Amino acid sequence: MARQGSTNGVELQLSYRNIAATIARVYSVYPETLAGARQAVAEAGERIRDRTKATVRVDTHFMQEHVESFIPPEGLTVEVGWRESDFTAADLPFYPIFQEFGTIYVPANPALSNAYAEEKPRLQAEVSRLVREAIERRRGGE
Amino acid sequence: MLTNPAQSFAWPLDRAVAAVIEGDTGIGGLLDPAGPRLASPPVWSNVAIRGAPLDYIVIGESTEGESAATPFGGYARDNALTLHVWTRDLSKRSALVILSRLVTLLHRRPLDLVDDAGAPLRTVVGEFSIITVVPDPSGEATHGVGRLAEIVIFQRGT
């Protein structure tokens, strides 16, 4: 889900919620499933961050250098994007949102959204694999 | 056997979505009354010409990739499409109302698509994954964004 903090753009980030977190909680009785979900989410975040860096439009390199991924303590969510505070500190407007969504005269040049779209099926497949393995273990009487 | 695997479905999707929007009389009543009086809403591809009168809709960036789905043994691609709504209303209201209408028209709705040869394509309906509104930096417009994703378009196997 893309999230915009305010109309001034506090942050622009994509976060994986729901799928990995929900499934992992359901199967949290299996520590290895939970650990696998955390690892899958973390790796997905790294790939989204790296893909965004590789494809973002480059002029001053500021956006490229400031795309970040952040994993909250529970480890089942990853947030990737830009922080407005980095732009404010550099006396810059928070312009990533205009790169991602475009302006009235300039078409969008989405890097983060596309990276997320590319990664989403991979994470879904990995979570499906973890769930399948947990079900098989349960059937096996573990 | 695949009928025509070497084909992108992105442009047929653009055309189908534009046809749905242009064929809807409901959106016309949502557009800025000070704008052009048109039977159907102005729909632009990629970006509107400079100075085009507001309000209008832009069919924007699209992505397409291989699909893991192989319905009916055919050939499928996963597509996503971003729709942009530009309004003169500097509040969020008009953009959100028009986006809501687009959701009504397109969310989980089948689309009539044909491939480059005019053969019908089938769709597994898409869902809106992003809805947001941001002010345009020009200060003269409000920008609504809706991303229609997870549209699986496929040809039946022969």
Short mmCIF file of C-alpha atoms in Angstrom, two decimals:
data_model
loop_
_atom_site.label_atom_id
_atom_site.label_comp_id
_atom_site.label_asym_id
_atom_site.label_seq_id
_atom_site.Cartn_x
_atom_site.Cartn_y
_atom_site.Cartn_z
CA MET A 1 0.00 0.00 0.00
CA ALA A 2 1.29 3.45 -0.78
CA ARG A 3 0.92 5.83 2.07
CA GLN A 4 1.21 9.56 2.04
CA GLY A 5 1.59 11.17 5.40
CA SER A 6 -0.11 14.44 4.56
CA THR A 7 -0.85 16.70 1.66
CA ASN A 8 2.61 18.14 2.21
CA GLY A 9 4.08 14.68 1.87
CA VAL A 10 5.53 13.71 5.22
CA GLU A 11 6.67 10.47 3.76
CA LEU A 12 6.28 8.37 0.69
CA GLN A 13 6.60 4.74 1.37
CA LEU A 14 5.29 1.38 0.51
CA SER A 15 4.76 -1.08 3.27
CA TYR A 16 4.06 -4.76 3.31
CA ARG A 17 1.41 -5.42 5.84
CA ASN A 18 -1.36 -7.96 6.15
CA ILE A 19 -0.12 -10.95 4.19
CA ALA A 20 3.15 -11.85 5.81
CA ALA A 21 2.18 -10.54 9.21
CA THR A 22 -1.18 -12.28 9.35
CA ILE A 23 0.07 -15.60 8.10
CA ALA A 24 3.07 -15.51 10.34
CA ARG A 25 0.90 -14.81 13.38
CA VAL A 26 -1.41 -17.67 12.51
CA TYR A 27 1.55 -19.99 12.29
CA SER A 28 3.62 -18.36 14.99
CA VAL A 29 3.40 -21.58 16.91
CA TYR A 30 6.13 -22.67 14.53
CA PRO A 31 9.14 -20.48 15.21
CA GLU A 32 10.74 -21.39 11.92
CA THR A 33 7.67 -20.12 10.04
CA LEU A 34 7.81 -16.83 11.88
CA ALA A 35 11.54 -16.53 11.27
CA GLY A 36 11.00 -17.35 7.61
CA ALA A 37 8.32 -14.68 7.29
CA ARG A 38 10.59 -12.09 8.89
CA GLN A 39 13.42 -13.02 6.57
CA ALA A 40 11.15 -12.94 3.51
CA VAL A 41 9.83 -9.49 4.40
CA ALA A 42 13.32 -8.14 5.10
CA GLU A 43 14.69 -9.47 1.82
CA ALA A 44 11.69 -8.11 -0.06
CA GLY A 45 12.35 -4.68 1.43
CA GLU A 46 15.99 -4.79 0.40
CA ARG A 47 15.07 -5.75 -3.16
CA ILE A 48 12.46 -2.98 -3.39
CA ARG A 49 14.97 -0.44 -2.04
CA ASP A 50 17.71 -1.59 -4.41
CA ARG A 51 15.38 -1.73 -7.40
CA THR A 52 14.11 1.75 -6.59
CA LYS A 53 17.66 3.08 -6.37
CA ALA A 54 18.49 1.49 -9.69
CA THR A 55 15.50 2.91 -11.55
CA VAL A 56 14.75 6.25 -9.94
CA ARG A 57 15.21 9.26 -12.16
CA VAL A 58 18.62 10.76 -11.49
CA ASP A 59 19.51 14.43 -11.61
CA THR A 60 21.30 15.42 -8.40
CA HIS A 61 21.31 11.83 -7.04
CA PHE A 62 19.59 13.09 -3.88
CA MET A 63 16.55 10.85 -4.28
CA GLN A 64 18.72 7.90 -5.24
CA GLU A 65 20.89 8.35 -2.17
CA HIS A 66 18.02 8.77 0.26
CA VAL A 67 15.69 5.88 -0.48
CA GLU A 68 15.53 3.83 2.68
CA SER A 69 14.02 0.64 3.99
CA PHE A 70 12.92 0.32 7.59
CA ILE A 71 11.78 -2.73 9.51
CA PRO A 72 9.78 -2.10 12.70
CA PRO A 73 10.66 -4.21 15.76
CA GLU A 74 8.05 -6.92 15.14
CA GLY A 75 9.85 -7.61 11.90
CA LEU A 76 6.83 -8.49 9.81
CA THR A 77 6.48 -5.18 8.03
CA VAL A 78 8.95 -3.32 5.91
CA GLU A 79 8.66 0.28 4.83
CA VAL A 80 10.54 1.58 1.82
CA GLY A 81 10.62 5.15 0.62
CA TRP A 82 11.80 8.65 1.34
CA ARG A 83 11.56 10.77 4.49
CA GLU A 84 10.51 14.38 4.23
CA SER A 85 12.91 15.26 7.05
CA ASP A 86 15.87 14.40 4.80
CA PHE A 87 14.63 16.84 2.18
CA THR A 88 13.82 19.54 4.70
CA ALA A 89 17.30 19.24 6.20
CA ALA A 90 18.76 19.77 2.73
CA ASP A 91 16.44 22.74 2.14
CA LEU A 92 14.66 20.88 -0.64
CA PRO A 93 10.96 20.45 -1.31
CA PHE A 94 9.66 16.94 -0.82
CA TYR A 95 9.49 16.08 -4.50
CA PRO A 96 9.55 12.24 -4.64
CA ILE A 97 5.79 12.23 -4.73
CA PHE A 98 5.88 14.26 -7.95
CA GLN A 99 8.34 11.79 -9.47
CA GLU A 100 6.17 8.86 -8.51
CA PHE A 101 2.82 10.33 -9.50
CA GLY A 102 3.75 13.02 -12.03
CA THR A 103 2.62 16.62 -12.31
CA ILE A 104 0.14 18.27 -14.57
CA TYR A 105 2.80 18.73 -17.26
CA VAL A 106 5.23 15.90 -16.54
CA PRO A 107 4.17 12.25 -16.68
CA ALA A 108 4.89 10.07 -13.70
CA ASN A 109 8.21 8.30 -13.50
CA PRO A 110 7.50 5.72 -10.82
CA ALA A 111 10.43 3.84 -9.37
CA LEU A 112 9.13 2.82 -5.95
CA SER A 113 5.70 1.77 -7.21
CA ASN A 114 7.17 -0.35 -9.97
CA ALA A 115 9.71 -1.95 -7.64
CA TYR A 116 6.87 -2.85 -5.30
CA ALA A 117 4.80 -4.30 -8.14
CA GLU A 118 7.74 -6.42 -9.26
CA GLU A 119 8.42 -7.71 -5.77
CA LYS A 120 4.88 -8.39 -4.65
CA PRO A 121 4.38 -11.75 -6.41
CA ARG A 122 7.74 -12.99 -5.17
CA LEU A 123 6.85 -12.26 -1.56
CA GLN A 124 3.43 -13.80 -2.00
CA ALA A 125 5.05 -16.95 -3.39
CA GLU A 126 7.53 -17.11 -0.52
CA VAL A 127 4.79 -16.68 2.09
CA SER A 128 2.72 -19.35 0.33
CA ARG A 129 5.68 -21.70 0.55
CA LEU A 130 6.08 -21.04 4.28
CA VAL A 131 2.39 -21.69 4.90
CA ARG A 132 2.43 -24.84 2.81
CA GLU A 133 5.38 -26.18 4.77
CA ALA A 134 3.71 -25.36 8.08
CA ILE A 135 0.53 -27.16 7.03
CA GLU A 136 2.53 -30.17 5.94
CA ARG A 137 4.32 -30.24 9.27
CA ARG A 138 1.02 -30.06 11.11
CA ARG A 139 -0.35 -32.92 9.04
CA GLY A 140 2.79 -34.84 9.83
CA GLY A 141 1.93 -34.61 13.52
CA GLU A 142 4.64 -32.24 14.62
CA MET B 1 -0.84 -24.22 -27.76
CA LEU B 2 -0.50 -20.48 -27.60
CA THR B 3 -2.30 -18.39 -30.15
CA ASN B 4 -0.03 -15.38 -30.17
CA PRO B 5 2.38 -15.20 -27.27
CA ALA B 6 4.52 -12.42 -28.71
CA GLN B 7 2.13 -9.64 -27.95
CA SER B 8 1.70 -6.99 -25.30
CA PHE B 9 -1.75 -6.48 -23.88
CA ALA B 10 -0.95 -3.05 -22.43
CA TRP B 11 -2.36 -0.97 -25.27
CA PRO B 12 -5.55 -3.04 -25.63
CA LEU B 13 -6.00 -2.47 -21.89
CA ASP B 14 -5.53 1.29 -22.30
CA ARG B 15 -8.13 1.35 -25.06
CA ALA B 16 -10.61 -0.71 -23.09
CA VAL B 17 -10.31 1.44 -19.98
CA ALA B 18 -10.64 4.62 -22.05
CA ALA B 19 -13.76 3.23 -23.69
CA VAL B 20 -15.32 2.50 -20.30
CA ILE B 21 -14.61 6.01 -19.02
CA GLU B 22 -15.65 7.77 -22.22
CA GLY B 23 -18.82 5.72 -22.32
CA ASP B 24 -19.89 6.72 -18.86
CA THR B 25 -22.31 9.61 -18.69
CA GLY B 26 -22.05 9.74 -14.91
CA ILE B 27 -18.55 11.22 -14.89
CA GLY B 28 -19.58 14.17 -17.06
CA GLY B 29 -21.75 15.48 -14.23
CA LEU B 30 -18.83 15.33 -11.82
CA LEU B 31 -16.50 17.52 -13.88
CA ASP B 32 -15.92 21.20 -13.24
CA PRO B 33 -19.03 23.04 -14.55
CA ALA B 34 -16.77 25.89 -15.70
CA GLY B 35 -14.83 23.51 -17.91
CA PRO B 36 -15.69 22.34 -21.40
CA ARG B 37 -19.16 20.97 -21.97
CA LEU B 38 -18.58 17.52 -23.35
CA ALA B 39 -20.77 14.51 -23.75
CA SER B 40 -18.04 12.36 -22.27
CA PRO B 41 -15.13 13.19 -19.98
CA PRO B 42 -11.87 14.24 -21.61
CA VAL B 43 -9.50 11.29 -21.47
CA TRP B 44 -5.85 11.79 -22.36
CA SER B 45 -3.10 9.27 -22.83
CA ASN B 46 0.03 9.69 -20.71
CA VAL B 47 -0.18 13.48 -20.37
CA ALA B 48 -2.67 16.12 -21.49
CA ILE B 49 -1.62 18.75 -23.96
CA ARG B 50 -0.38 21.87 -22.22
CA GLY B 51 -3.23 24.20 -21.39
CA ALA B 52 -5.97 21.60 -21.76
CA PRO B 53 -8.98 22.82 -19.82
CA LEU B 54 -9.58 21.13 -16.49
CA ASP B 55 -11.08 18.76 -15.39
CA TYR B 56 -9.80 15.71 -17.21
CA ILE B 57 -8.59 12.16 -16.78
CA VAL B 58 -5.24 10.77 -17.92
CA ILE B 59 -4.57 7.11 -18.53
CA GLY B 60 -1.03 7.00 -17.29
CA GLU B 61 1.80 4.60 -16.71
CA SER B 62 1.25 0.93 -17.21
CA THR B 63 3.21 -2.14 -16.27
CA GLU B 64 3.01 -5.58 -17.74
CA GLY B 65 4.74 -8.81 -16.88
CA GLU B 66 4.56 -12.52 -17.24
CA SER B 67 1.74 -14.08 -15.27
CA ALA B 68 1.96 -17.24 -13.23
CA ALA B 69 -1.66 -17.87 -14.15
CA THR B 70 -2.37 -20.10 -17.12
CA PRO B 71 -6.15 -20.11 -17.29
CA PHE B 72 -7.58 -22.59 -19.75
CA GLY B 73 -4.07 -23.50 -20.80
CA GLY B 74 -3.72 -20.17 -22.50
CA TYR B 75 -1.24 -17.35 -22.28
CA ALA B 76 -1.55 -14.65 -19.63
CA ARG B 77 0.09 -11.41 -18.61
CA ASP B 78 -0.30 -9.42 -15.41
CA ASN B 79 -1.04 -5.77 -16.01
CA ALA B 80 -1.45 -2.64 -13.94
CA LEU B 81 -2.55 0.80 -14.99
CA THR B 82 -2.51 4.15 -13.20
CA LEU B 83 -5.32 6.62 -13.74
CA HIS B 84 -4.82 10.30 -13.01
CA VAL B 85 -7.61 12.77 -12.34
CA TRP B 86 -6.83 16.45 -12.67
CA THR B 87 -9.30 18.94 -11.26
CA ARG B 88 -9.57 22.70 -10.98
CA ASP B 89 -11.03 22.26 -7.48
CA LEU B 90 -8.06 22.76 -5.16
CA SER B 91 -9.76 20.85 -2.39
CA LYS B 92 -9.67 17.08 -2.53
CA ARG B 93 -13.40 16.76 -3.06
CA SER B 94 -13.71 16.72 -6.86
CA ALA B 95 -10.73 14.45 -7.36
CA LEU B 96 -11.98 11.96 -4.80
CA VAL B 97 -15.52 12.01 -6.16
CA ILE B 98 -14.29 11.33 -9.69
CA LEU B 99 -11.90 8.63 -8.43
CA SER B 100 -14.81 7.05 -6.63
CA ARG B 101 -16.72 6.93 -9.89
CA LEU B 102 -13.73 5.31 -11.60
CA VAL B 103 -13.64 2.69 -8.88
CA THR B 104 -17.32 2.01 -9.46
CA LEU B 105 -16.68 1.59 -13.17
CA LEU B 106 -13.49 -0.45 -13.06
CA HIS B 107 -12.91 -2.16 -9.71
CA ARG B 108 -13.43 -5.89 -10.13
CA ARG B 109 -15.27 -5.28 -13.38
CA PRO B 110 -14.64 -7.30 -16.54
CA LEU B 111 -13.25 -5.40 -19.50
CA ASP B 112 -13.89 -5.89 -23.19
CA LEU B 113 -10.47 -6.28 -24.78
CA VAL B 114 -9.36 -7.32 -28.22
CA ASP B 115 -5.83 -8.08 -29.32
CA ASP B 116 -4.01 -6.52 -32.25
CA ALA B 117 -5.74 -8.92 -34.63
CA GLY B 118 -9.18 -8.10 -33.26
CA ALA B 119 -9.54 -11.37 -31.39
CA PRO B 120 -11.22 -11.12 -27.98
CA LEU B 121 -9.09 -11.30 -24.86
CA ARG B 122 -10.33 -12.34 -21.46
CA THR B 123 -9.58 -10.59 -18.23
CA VAL B 124 -9.43 -11.56 -14.60
CA VAL B 125 -10.67 -8.33 -13.13
CA GLY B 126 -8.35 -5.88 -11.46
CA GLU B 127 -8.55 -4.04 -8.19
CA PHE B 128 -7.67 -0.51 -7.18
CA SER B 129 -4.63 -0.78 -4.98
CA ILE B 130 -3.79 2.89 -4.52
CA ILE B 131 -6.08 5.86 -4.19
CA THR B 132 -4.53 9.14 -3.21
CA VAL B 133 -4.82 12.87 -3.85
CA VAL B 134 -1.93 15.32 -3.93
CA PRO B 135 -1.76 19.01 -4.77
CA ASP B 136 -0.04 19.79 -8.05
CA PRO B 137 3.10 21.93 -7.58
CA SER B 138 1.68 24.43 -10.09
CA GLY B 139 -0.86 25.42 -7.45
CA GLU B 140 -3.52 25.38 -10.14
CA ALA B 141 -4.83 21.85 -9.93
CA THR B 142 -5.45 18.90 -7.70
CA HIS B 143 -4.16 15.50 -8.70
CA GLY B 144 -5.99 12.29 -7.91
CA VAL B 145 -4.20 8.99 -8.47
CA GLY B 146 -5.75 5.56 -8.74
CA ARG B 147 -3.77 2.44 -9.54
CA LEU B 148 -5.73 -0.42 -11.06
CA ALA B 149 -3.62 -3.50 -10.50
CA GLU B 150 -3.66 -7.26 -10.73
CA ILE B 151 -5.41 -7.34 -14.07
CA VAL B 152 -4.70 -10.70 -15.65
CA ILE B 153 -5.29 -10.65 -19.38
CA PHE B 154 -5.18 -13.90 -21.25
CA GLN B 155 -5.76 -15.67 -24.49
CA ARG B 156 -7.31 -19.08 -24.50
CA GLY B 157 -5.14 -21.91 -25.68
CA THR B 158 -6.12 -23.45 -28.96
#
